[in-house]
Amino acid sequence: MPRGLVTLLLLVALPGCGSAGAPVRTSDRHFTVTLDEYTVRPQDLRVPKGQRLTVTVTNRGRLGHTFRIRRRTRELVALTTIRPGQSKSASFRLPAGAYTMFCVLGNHEELGVYGKLTVG
Ligand SMILES: [Cu+2]
């Protein structure tokens, strides 16, 4: 089989692999996250370490949502309630590591408003 065809088949197959999907990587210091009922997109995001980062969070849902970043039980980044259709931004610097993005309101996190953030 020609090599180009193999690559094409892999690209087509990847989005279907697993429900969580492949991590989304960005080399940009400014990245965006979308909140909805009840999810965070992207679900698995990798951002560069050693930089001051800016996240812009847009609420595409019909309920208000907050945006927080924590490592284990410690909250490190916090945005207050974002109304439906609105966006808010936060700038921060975090050491390399694994973090959780989530909404702190009600049981939204339990319902699915959380995602993985990897700095590194
Ligand atoms: Cu919420």
mmCIF file of N, CA and C and ligand atoms in Angstrom:
data_model
loop_
_atom_site.group_PDB
_atom_site.id
_atom_site.type_symbol
_atom_site.label_atom_id
_atom_site.label_comp_id
_atom_site.label_asym_id
_atom_site.label_seq_id
_atom_site.Cartn_x
_atom_site.Cartn_y
_atom_site.Cartn_z
ATOM 1 N N MET A 1 0.857 -1.198 0.000
ATOM 2 C CA MET A 1 0.000 0.000 0.000
ATOM 3 C C MET A 1 0.890 1.244 0.000
ATOM 4 N N PRO A 2 0.542 2.259 -0.782
ATOM 5 C CA PRO A 2 1.368 3.477 -0.770
ATOM 6 C C PRO A 2 1.337 4.131 0.615
ATOM 7 N N ARG A 3 2.474 4.684 1.003
ATOM 8 C CA ARG A 3 2.601 5.265 2.338
ATOM 9 C C ARG A 3 1.552 6.362 2.605
ATOM 10 N N GLY A 4 1.296 7.181 1.605
ATOM 11 C CA GLY A 4 0.328 8.269 1.774
ATOM 12 C C GLY A 4 -1.053 7.762 2.143
ATOM 13 N N LEU A 5 -1.408 6.626 1.593
ATOM 14 C CA LEU A 5 -2.722 6.065 1.863
ATOM 15 C C LEU A 5 -2.823 5.578 3.297
ATOM 16 N N VAL A 6 -1.738 4.967 3.794
ATOM 17 C CA VAL A 6 -1.714 4.490 5.178
ATOM 18 C C VAL A 6 -1.913 5.667 6.128
ATOM 19 N N THR A 7 -1.199 6.770 5.873
ATOM 20 C CA THR A 7 -1.315 7.962 6.716
ATOM 21 C C THR A 7 -2.746 8.481 6.702
ATOM 22 N N LEU A 8 -3.330 8.507 5.531
ATOM 23 C CA LEU A 8 -4.697 9.004 5.397
ATOM 24 C C LEU A 8 -5.666 8.131 6.188
ATOM 25 N N LEU A 9 -5.479 6.825 6.115
ATOM 26 C CA LEU A 9 -6.369 5.911 6.838
ATOM 27 C C LEU A 9 -6.251 6.127 8.343
ATOM 28 N N LEU A 10 -5.030 6.364 8.836
ATOM 29 C CA LEU A 10 -4.815 6.599 10.259
ATOM 30 C C LEU A 10 -5.524 7.875 10.697
ATOM 31 N N LEU A 11 -5.414 8.915 9.879
ATOM 32 C CA LEU A 11 -6.053 10.183 10.213
ATOM 33 C C LEU A 11 -7.558 10.041 10.291
ATOM 34 N N VAL A 12 -8.102 9.242 9.409
ATOM 35 C CA VAL A 12 -9.547 9.041 9.396
ATOM 36 C C VAL A 12 -9.975 8.221 10.605
ATOM 37 N N ALA A 13 -9.139 7.251 10.992
ATOM 38 C CA ALA A 13 -9.504 6.336 12.069
ATOM 39 C C ALA A 13 -9.366 6.970 13.456
ATOM 40 N N LEU A 14 -8.425 7.889 13.638
ATOM 41 C CA LEU A 14 -8.106 8.414 14.966
ATOM 42 C C LEU A 14 -9.288 9.019 15.737
ATOM 43 N N PRO A 15 -10.115 9.858 15.106
ATOM 44 C CA PRO A 15 -11.187 10.468 15.898
ATOM 45 C C PRO A 15 -12.141 9.446 16.514
ATOM 46 N N GLY A 16 -12.210 8.256 15.937
ATOM 47 C CA GLY A 16 -13.124 7.255 16.457
ATOM 48 C C GLY A 16 -12.544 6.413 17.569
ATOM 49 N N CYS A 17 -11.253 6.565 17.850
ATOM 50 C CA CYS A 17 -10.590 5.726 18.840
ATOM 51 C C CYS A 17 -10.866 6.194 20.259
ATOM 52 N N GLY A 18 -11.688 5.474 20.982
ATOM 53 C CA GLY A 18 -11.923 5.790 22.386
ATOM 54 C C GLY A 18 -12.833 6.986 22.536
ATOM 55 N N SER A 19 -13.584 7.017 23.619
ATOM 56 C CA SER A 19 -14.553 8.089 23.801
ATOM 57 C C SER A 19 -13.885 9.399 24.191
ATOM 58 N N ALA A 20 -12.751 9.325 24.895
ATOM 59 C CA ALA A 20 -12.087 10.545 25.363
ATOM 60 C C ALA A 20 -11.371 11.245 24.217
ATOM 61 N N GLY A 21 -10.954 10.516 23.181
ATOM 62 C CA GLY A 21 -10.251 11.119 22.056
ATOM 63 C C GLY A 21 -8.808 11.392 22.397
ATOM 64 N N ALA A 22 -8.047 11.750 21.373
ATOM 65 C CA ALA A 22 -6.627 12.039 21.557
ATOM 66 C C ALA A 22 -6.471 13.399 22.211
ATOM 67 N N PRO A 23 -5.386 13.596 22.978
ATOM 68 C CA PRO A 23 -5.159 14.907 23.581
ATOM 69 C C PRO A 23 -5.015 15.983 22.510
ATOM 70 N N VAL A 24 -5.524 17.158 22.804
ATOM 71 C CA VAL A 24 -5.350 18.300 21.917
ATOM 72 C C VAL A 24 -4.123 19.060 22.402
ATOM 73 N N ARG A 25 -3.163 19.231 21.490
ATOM 74 C CA ARG A 25 -1.939 19.940 21.861
ATOM 75 C C ARG A 25 -1.963 21.321 21.246
ATOM 76 N N THR A 26 -1.520 22.297 22.011
ATOM 77 C CA THR A 26 -1.338 23.617 21.431
ATOM 78 C C THR A 26 0.019 24.146 21.865
ATOM 79 N N SER A 27 0.711 24.789 20.946
ATOM 80 C CA SER A 27 1.984 25.404 21.298
ATOM 81 C C SER A 27 1.763 26.889 21.573
ATOM 82 N N ASP A 28 0.523 27.302 21.402
ATOM 83 C CA ASP A 28 0.169 28.702 21.589
ATOM 84 C C ASP A 28 0.035 29.016 23.079
ATOM 85 N N ARG A 29 0.461 30.210 23.471
ATOM 86 C CA ARG A 29 0.318 30.605 24.875
ATOM 87 C C ARG A 29 -1.116 31.005 25.192
ATOM 88 N N HIS A 30 -1.875 31.250 24.143
ATOM 89 C CA HIS A 30 -3.275 31.633 24.329
ATOM 90 C C HIS A 30 -4.150 30.496 23.792
ATOM 91 N N PHE A 31 -4.940 29.917 24.647
ATOM 92 C CA PHE A 31 -5.787 28.818 24.191
ATOM 93 C C PHE A 31 -7.227 29.043 24.632
ATOM 94 N N THR A 32 -8.130 28.288 24.025
ATOM 95 C CA THR A 32 -9.545 28.483 24.313
ATOM 96 C C THR A 32 -10.178 27.185 24.799
ATOM 97 N N VAL A 33 -11.157 27.346 25.665
ATOM 98 C CA VAL A 33 -11.902 26.213 26.222
ATOM 99 C C VAL A 33 -13.383 26.558 26.130
ATOM 100 N N THR A 34 -14.191 25.570 25.841
ATOM 101 C CA THR A 34 -15.634 25.766 25.751
ATOM 102 C C THR A 34 -16.347 24.933 26.804
ATOM 103 N N LEU A 35 -17.319 25.543 27.470
ATOM 104 C CA LEU A 35 -18.128 24.846 28.471
ATOM 105 C C LEU A 35 -19.536 24.642 27.928
ATOM 106 N N ASP A 36 -20.143 23.546 28.333
ATOM 107 C CA ASP A 36 -21.502 23.228 27.874
ATOM 108 C C ASP A 36 -22.127 22.268 28.891
ATOM 109 N N GLU A 37 -23.396 21.906 28.678
ATOM 110 C CA GLU A 37 -24.019 20.886 29.540
ATOM 111 C C GLU A 37 -23.823 19.525 28.856
ATOM 112 N N TYR A 38 -23.085 18.680 29.457
ATOM 113 C CA TYR A 38 -22.198 18.943 30.591
ATOM 114 C C TYR A 38 -20.832 18.456 30.187
ATOM 115 N N THR A 39 -20.061 19.353 29.636
ATOM 116 C CA THR A 39 -18.732 18.955 29.181
ATOM 117 C C THR A 39 -17.785 20.154 29.117
ATOM 118 N N VAL A 40 -16.515 19.840 29.041
ATOM 119 C CA VAL A 40 -15.470 20.826 28.775
ATOM 120 C C VAL A 40 -14.787 20.392 27.488
ATOM 121 N N ARG A 41 -14.635 21.309 26.548
ATOM 122 C CA ARG A 41 -13.918 20.993 25.308
ATOM 123 C C ARG A 41 -12.735 21.922 25.161
ATOM 124 N N PRO A 42 -11.554 21.418 24.791
ATOM 125 C CA PRO A 42 -11.290 19.986 24.620
ATOM 126 C C PRO A 42 -11.254 19.253 25.957
ATOM 127 N N GLN A 43 -11.470 17.942 25.893
ATOM 128 C CA GLN A 43 -11.508 17.107 27.078
ATOM 129 C C GLN A 43 -10.118 16.844 27.630
ATOM 130 N N ASP A 44 -9.146 16.888 26.759
ATOM 131 C CA ASP A 44 -7.780 16.516 27.133
ATOM 132 C C ASP A 44 -6.847 17.460 26.386
ATOM 133 N N LEU A 45 -6.294 18.423 27.109
ATOM 134 C CA LEU A 45 -5.570 19.522 26.478
ATOM 135 C C LEU A 45 -4.141 19.597 27.008
ATOM 136 N N ARG A 46 -3.199 19.768 26.091
ATOM 137 C CA ARG A 46 -1.804 19.917 26.497
ATOM 138 C C ARG A 46 -1.289 21.280 26.070
ATOM 139 N N VAL A 47 -0.755 22.030 27.015
ATOM 140 C CA VAL A 47 -0.270 23.389 26.736
ATOM 141 C C VAL A 47 1.207 23.488 27.113
ATOM 142 N N PRO A 48 1.923 24.492 26.574
ATOM 143 C CA PRO A 48 3.367 24.559 26.813
ATOM 144 C C PRO A 48 3.721 24.972 28.241
ATOM 145 N N LYS A 49 4.812 24.410 28.745
ATOM 146 C CA LYS A 49 5.281 24.764 30.091
ATOM 147 C C LYS A 49 6.207 25.976 30.018
ATOM 148 N N GLY A 50 6.475 26.556 31.178
ATOM 149 C CA GLY A 50 7.443 27.640 31.273
ATOM 150 C C GLY A 50 6.996 28.947 30.646
ATOM 151 N N GLN A 51 5.696 29.121 30.475
ATOM 152 C CA GLN A 51 5.170 30.321 29.822
ATOM 153 C C GLN A 51 4.022 30.868 30.648
ATOM 154 N N ARG A 52 3.809 32.153 30.480
ATOM 155 C CA ARG A 52 2.581 32.731 31.025
ATOM 156 C C ARG A 52 1.486 32.424 30.011
ATOM 157 N N LEU A 53 0.437 31.733 30.468
ATOM 158 C CA LEU A 53 -0.622 31.278 29.572
ATOM 159 C C LEU A 53 -1.887 32.098 29.766
ATOM 160 N N THR A 54 -2.649 32.217 28.716
ATOM 161 C CA THR A 54 -3.951 32.875 28.811
ATOM 162 C C THR A 54 -5.007 31.940 28.245
ATOM 163 N N VAL A 55 -6.033 31.696 29.051
ATOM 164 C CA VAL A 55 -7.150 30.885 28.576
ATOM 165 C C VAL A 55 -8.374 31.778 28.414
ATOM 166 N N THR A 56 -9.067 31.615 27.313
ATOM 167 C CA THR A 56 -10.357 32.270 27.120
ATOM 168 C C THR A 56 -11.420 31.182 27.148
ATOM 169 N N VAL A 57 -12.345 31.328 28.074
ATOM 170 C CA VAL A 57 -13.370 30.312 28.278
ATOM 171 C C VAL A 57 -14.709 30.848 27.799
ATOM 172 N N THR A 58 -15.359 30.110 26.922
ATOM 173 C CA THR A 58 -16.663 30.504 26.395
ATOM 174 C C THR A 58 -17.719 29.526 26.880
ATOM 175 N N ASN A 59 -18.811 30.056 27.365
ATOM 176 C CA ASN A 59 -19.930 29.225 27.795
ATOM 177 C C ASN A 59 -20.932 29.096 26.653
ATOM 178 N N ARG A 60 -20.990 27.922 26.063
ATOM 179 C CA ARG A 60 -21.928 27.664 24.964
ATOM 180 C C ARG A 60 -23.183 26.959 25.466
ATOM 181 N N GLY A 61 -23.319 26.848 26.774
ATOM 182 C CA GLY A 61 -24.464 26.148 27.331
ATOM 183 C C GLY A 61 -25.644 27.072 27.589
ATOM 184 N N ARG A 62 -26.646 26.537 28.299
ATOM 185 C CA ARG A 62 -27.834 27.313 28.633
ATOM 186 C C ARG A 62 -27.872 27.658 30.110
ATOM 187 N N LEU A 63 -26.867 27.182 30.851
ATOM 188 C CA LEU A 63 -26.734 27.476 32.271
ATOM 189 C C LEU A 63 -25.429 28.220 32.504
ATOM 190 N N GLY A 64 -25.358 28.958 33.609
ATOM 191 C CA GLY A 64 -24.091 29.581 33.976
ATOM 192 C C GLY A 64 -23.090 28.513 34.391
ATOM 193 N N HIS A 65 -21.820 28.761 34.083
ATOM 194 C CA HIS A 65 -20.757 27.845 34.506
ATOM 195 C C HIS A 65 -19.559 28.647 34.978
ATOM 196 N N THR A 66 -18.800 28.047 35.879
ATOM 197 C CA THR A 66 -17.534 28.651 36.277
ATOM 198 C C THR A 66 -16.417 27.850 35.631
ATOM 199 N N PHE A 67 -15.216 28.385 35.703
ATOM 200 C CA PHE A 67 -14.062 27.648 35.195
ATOM 201 C C PHE A 67 -12.970 27.703 36.246
ATOM 202 N N ARG A 68 -12.492 26.538 36.615
ATOM 203 C CA ARG A 68 -11.422 26.441 37.613
ATOM 204 C C ARG A 68 -10.386 25.455 37.124
ATOM 205 N N ILE A 69 -9.158 25.674 37.588
ATOM 206 C CA ILE A 69 -8.097 24.695 37.330
ATOM 207 C C ILE A 69 -7.537 24.283 38.682
ATOM 208 N N ARG A 70 -7.445 22.993 38.908
ATOM 209 C CA ARG A 70 -6.893 22.512 40.175
ATOM 210 C C ARG A 70 -5.845 21.438 39.929
ATOM 211 N N ARG A 71 -4.978 21.335 40.944
ATOM 212 C CA ARG A 71 -4.036 20.226 40.968
ATOM 213 C C ARG A 71 -4.313 19.504 42.270
ATOM 214 N N ARG A 72 -4.683 18.254 42.184
ATOM 215 C CA ARG A 72 -5.200 17.495 43.327
ATOM 216 C C ARG A 72 -6.354 18.284 43.932
ATOM 217 N N THR A 73 -6.250 18.747 45.184
ATOM 218 C CA THR A 73 -7.393 19.450 45.779
ATOM 219 C C THR A 73 -7.209 20.961 45.780
ATOM 220 N N ARG A 74 -6.100 21.423 45.221
ATOM 221 C CA ARG A 74 -5.785 22.847 45.302
ATOM 222 C C ARG A 74 -6.210 23.614 44.042
ATOM 223 N N GLU A 75 -7.081 24.608 44.235
ATOM 224 C CA GLU A 75 -7.500 25.440 43.100
ATOM 225 C C GLU A 75 -6.454 26.494 42.810
ATOM 226 N N LEU A 76 -6.051 26.592 41.544
ATOM 227 C CA LEU A 76 -4.951 27.475 41.171
ATOM 228 C C LEU A 76 -5.393 28.596 40.235
ATOM 229 N N VAL A 77 -6.453 28.361 39.498
ATOM 230 C CA VAL A 77 -6.999 29.372 38.589
ATOM 231 C C VAL A 77 -8.509 29.369 38.784
ATOM 232 N N ALA A 78 -9.111 30.546 38.883
ATOM 233 C CA ALA A 78 -10.560 30.607 39.105
ATOM 234 C C ALA A 78 -11.192 31.753 38.329
ATOM 235 N N LEU A 79 -12.196 31.419 37.557
ATOM 236 C CA LEU A 79 -13.030 32.433 36.900
ATOM 237 C C LEU A 79 -14.417 32.335 37.527
ATOM 238 N N THR A 80 -15.021 33.481 37.814
ATOM 239 C CA THR A 80 -16.365 33.496 38.371
ATOM 240 C C THR A 80 -17.360 33.118 37.269
ATOM 241 N N THR A 81 -18.611 33.039 37.622
ATOM 242 C CA THR A 81 -19.652 32.537 36.716
ATOM 243 C C THR A 81 -19.653 33.237 35.363
ATOM 244 N N ILE A 82 -19.647 32.414 34.328
ATOM 245 C CA ILE A 82 -19.715 32.893 32.945
ATOM 246 C C ILE A 82 -21.140 32.624 32.479
ATOM 247 N N ARG A 83 -21.831 33.661 32.080
ATOM 248 C CA ARG A 83 -23.222 33.496 31.636
ATOM 249 C C ARG A 83 -23.251 32.855 30.258
ATOM 250 N N PRO A 84 -24.379 32.230 29.910
ATOM 251 C CA PRO A 84 -24.492 31.623 28.574
ATOM 252 C C PRO A 84 -24.147 32.618 27.473
ATOM 253 N N GLY A 85 -23.331 32.190 26.555
ATOM 254 C CA GLY A 85 -22.944 33.030 25.424
ATOM 255 C C GLY A 85 -21.796 33.969 25.704
ATOM 256 N N GLN A 86 -21.376 34.067 26.978
ATOM 257 C CA GLN A 86 -20.283 34.976 27.314
ATOM 258 C C GLN A 86 -18.947 34.253 27.417
ATOM 259 N N SER A 87 -17.872 35.067 27.410
ATOM 260 C CA SER A 87 -16.513 34.542 27.551
ATOM 261 C C SER A 87 -15.787 35.314 28.637
ATOM 262 N N LYS A 88 -14.846 34.651 29.288
ATOM 263 C CA LYS A 88 -13.945 35.309 30.235
ATOM 264 C C LYS A 88 -12.550 34.751 30.024
ATOM 265 N N SER A 89 -11.556 35.576 30.374
ATOM 266 C CA SER A 89 -10.167 35.144 30.215
ATOM 267 C C SER A 89 -9.421 35.210 31.532
ATOM 268 N N ALA A 90 -8.401 34.391 31.645
ATOM 269 C CA ALA A 90 -7.515 34.412 32.807
ATOM 270 C C ALA A 90 -6.096 34.146 32.330
ATOM 271 N N SER A 91 -5.148 34.865 32.915
ATOM 272 C CA SER A 91 -3.736 34.605 32.629
ATOM 273 C C SER A 91 -3.104 34.003 33.862
ATOM 274 N N PHE A 92 -2.216 33.061 33.666
ATOM 275 C CA PHE A 92 -1.609 32.358 34.798
ATOM 276 C C PHE A 92 -0.328 31.677 34.350
ATOM 277 N N ARG A 93 0.414 31.241 35.344
ATOM 278 C CA ARG A 93 1.643 30.495 35.102
ATOM 279 C C ARG A 93 1.588 29.275 36.002
ATOM 280 N N LEU A 94 1.741 28.102 35.444
ATOM 281 C CA LEU A 94 1.673 26.877 36.235
ATOM 282 C C LEU A 94 2.886 26.003 35.957
ATOM 283 N N PRO A 95 3.398 25.336 36.992
ATOM 284 C CA PRO A 95 4.488 24.399 36.757
ATOM 285 C C PRO A 95 4.015 23.219 35.903
ATOM 286 N N ALA A 96 4.972 22.558 35.250
ATOM 287 C CA ALA A 96 4.628 21.381 34.451
ATOM 288 C C ALA A 96 3.914 20.372 35.339
ATOM 289 N N GLY A 97 2.909 19.730 34.782
ATOM 290 C CA GLY A 97 2.183 18.741 35.559
ATOM 291 C C GLY A 97 0.791 18.507 35.023
ATOM 292 N N ALA A 98 0.046 17.697 35.762
ATOM 293 C CA ALA A 98 -1.310 17.322 35.353
ATOM 294 C C ALA A 98 -2.328 18.068 36.213
ATOM 295 N N TYR A 99 -3.289 18.667 35.557
ATOM 296 C CA TYR A 99 -4.307 19.475 36.220
ATOM 297 C C TYR A 99 -5.695 19.055 35.754
ATOM 298 N N THR A 100 -6.690 19.520 36.523
ATOM 299 C CA THR A 100 -8.077 19.285 36.133
ATOM 300 C C THR A 100 -8.767 20.629 35.922
ATOM 301 N N MET A 101 -9.479 20.751 34.809
ATOM 302 C CA MET A 101 -10.317 21.920 34.549
ATOM 303 C C MET A 101 -11.730 21.495 34.920
ATOM 304 N N PHE A 102 -12.466 22.359 35.612
ATOM 305 C CA PHE A 102 -13.810 21.953 36.026
ATOM 306 C C PHE A 102 -14.674 23.153 36.369
ATOM 307 N N CYS A 103 -15.975 22.886 36.512
ATOM 308 C CA CYS A 103 -16.942 23.886 36.967
ATOM 309 C C CYS A 103 -17.278 23.560 38.411
ATOM 310 N N VAL A 104 -17.285 24.598 39.244
ATOM 311 C CA VAL A 104 -17.475 24.387 40.683
ATOM 312 C C VAL A 104 -18.957 24.463 41.094
ATOM 313 N N LEU A 105 -19.827 24.840 40.177
ATOM 314 C CA LEU A 105 -21.243 25.017 40.524
ATOM 315 C C LEU A 105 -21.991 23.687 40.652
ATOM 316 N N GLY A 106 -22.841 23.599 41.680
ATOM 317 C CA GLY A 106 -23.718 22.439 41.864
ATOM 318 C C GLY A 106 -22.972 21.131 41.689
ATOM 319 N N ASN A 107 -23.582 20.231 40.941
ATOM 320 C CA ASN A 107 -22.930 18.950 40.661
ATOM 321 C C ASN A 107 -22.461 18.908 39.199
ATOM 322 N N HIS A 108 -22.142 20.069 38.651
ATOM 323 C CA HIS A 108 -21.750 20.130 37.240
ATOM 324 C C HIS A 108 -20.528 19.274 36.928
ATOM 325 N N GLU A 109 -19.555 19.285 37.842
ATOM 326 C CA GLU A 109 -18.368 18.469 37.573
ATOM 327 C C GLU A 109 -18.742 16.992 37.515
ATOM 328 N N GLU A 110 -19.563 16.588 38.462
ATOM 329 C CA GLU A 110 -20.014 15.196 38.506
ATOM 330 C C GLU A 110 -20.756 14.830 37.216
ATOM 331 N N LEU A 111 -21.472 15.792 36.656
ATOM 332 C CA LEU A 111 -22.236 15.548 35.431
ATOM 333 C C LEU A 111 -21.361 15.570 34.181
ATOM 334 N N GLY A 112 -20.125 16.040 34.319
ATOM 335 C CA GLY A 112 -19.217 15.967 33.173
ATOM 336 C C GLY A 112 -18.471 17.241 32.827
ATOM 337 N N VAL A 113 -18.701 18.318 33.584
ATOM 338 C CA VAL A 113 -17.985 19.559 33.261
ATOM 339 C C VAL A 113 -16.591 19.515 33.901
ATOM 340 N N TYR A 114 -15.751 18.662 33.325
ATOM 341 C CA TYR A 114 -14.359 18.603 33.740
ATOM 342 C C TYR A 114 -13.540 18.065 32.573
ATOM 343 N N GLY A 115 -12.273 18.402 32.609
ATOM 344 C CA GLY A 115 -11.370 17.933 31.570
ATOM 345 C C GLY A 115 -9.954 17.913 32.121
ATOM 346 N N LYS A 116 -9.077 17.311 31.340
ATOM 347 C CA LYS A 116 -7.689 17.155 31.755
ATOM 348 C C LYS A 116 -6.828 18.233 31.102
ATOM 349 N N LEU A 117 -5.985 18.869 31.891
ATOM 350 C CA LEU A 117 -5.055 19.860 31.361
ATOM 351 C C LEU A 117 -3.639 19.431 31.725
ATOM 352 N N THR A 118 -2.801 19.290 30.741
ATOM 353 C CA THR A 118 -1.414 18.922 30.990
ATOM 354 C C THR A 118 -0.519 20.091 30.591
ATOM 355 N N VAL A 119 0.299 20.548 31.529
ATOM 356 C CA VAL A 119 1.272 21.592 31.249
ATOM 357 C C VAL A 119 2.608 20.876 31.062
ATOM 358 N N GLY A 120 3.203 21.010 29.892
ATOM 359 C CA GLY A 120 4.479 20.313 29.675
ATOM 360 C C GLY A 120 4.814 20.149 28.217
HETATM 361 CU CU CU B 1 -21.245 24.511 35.531
#
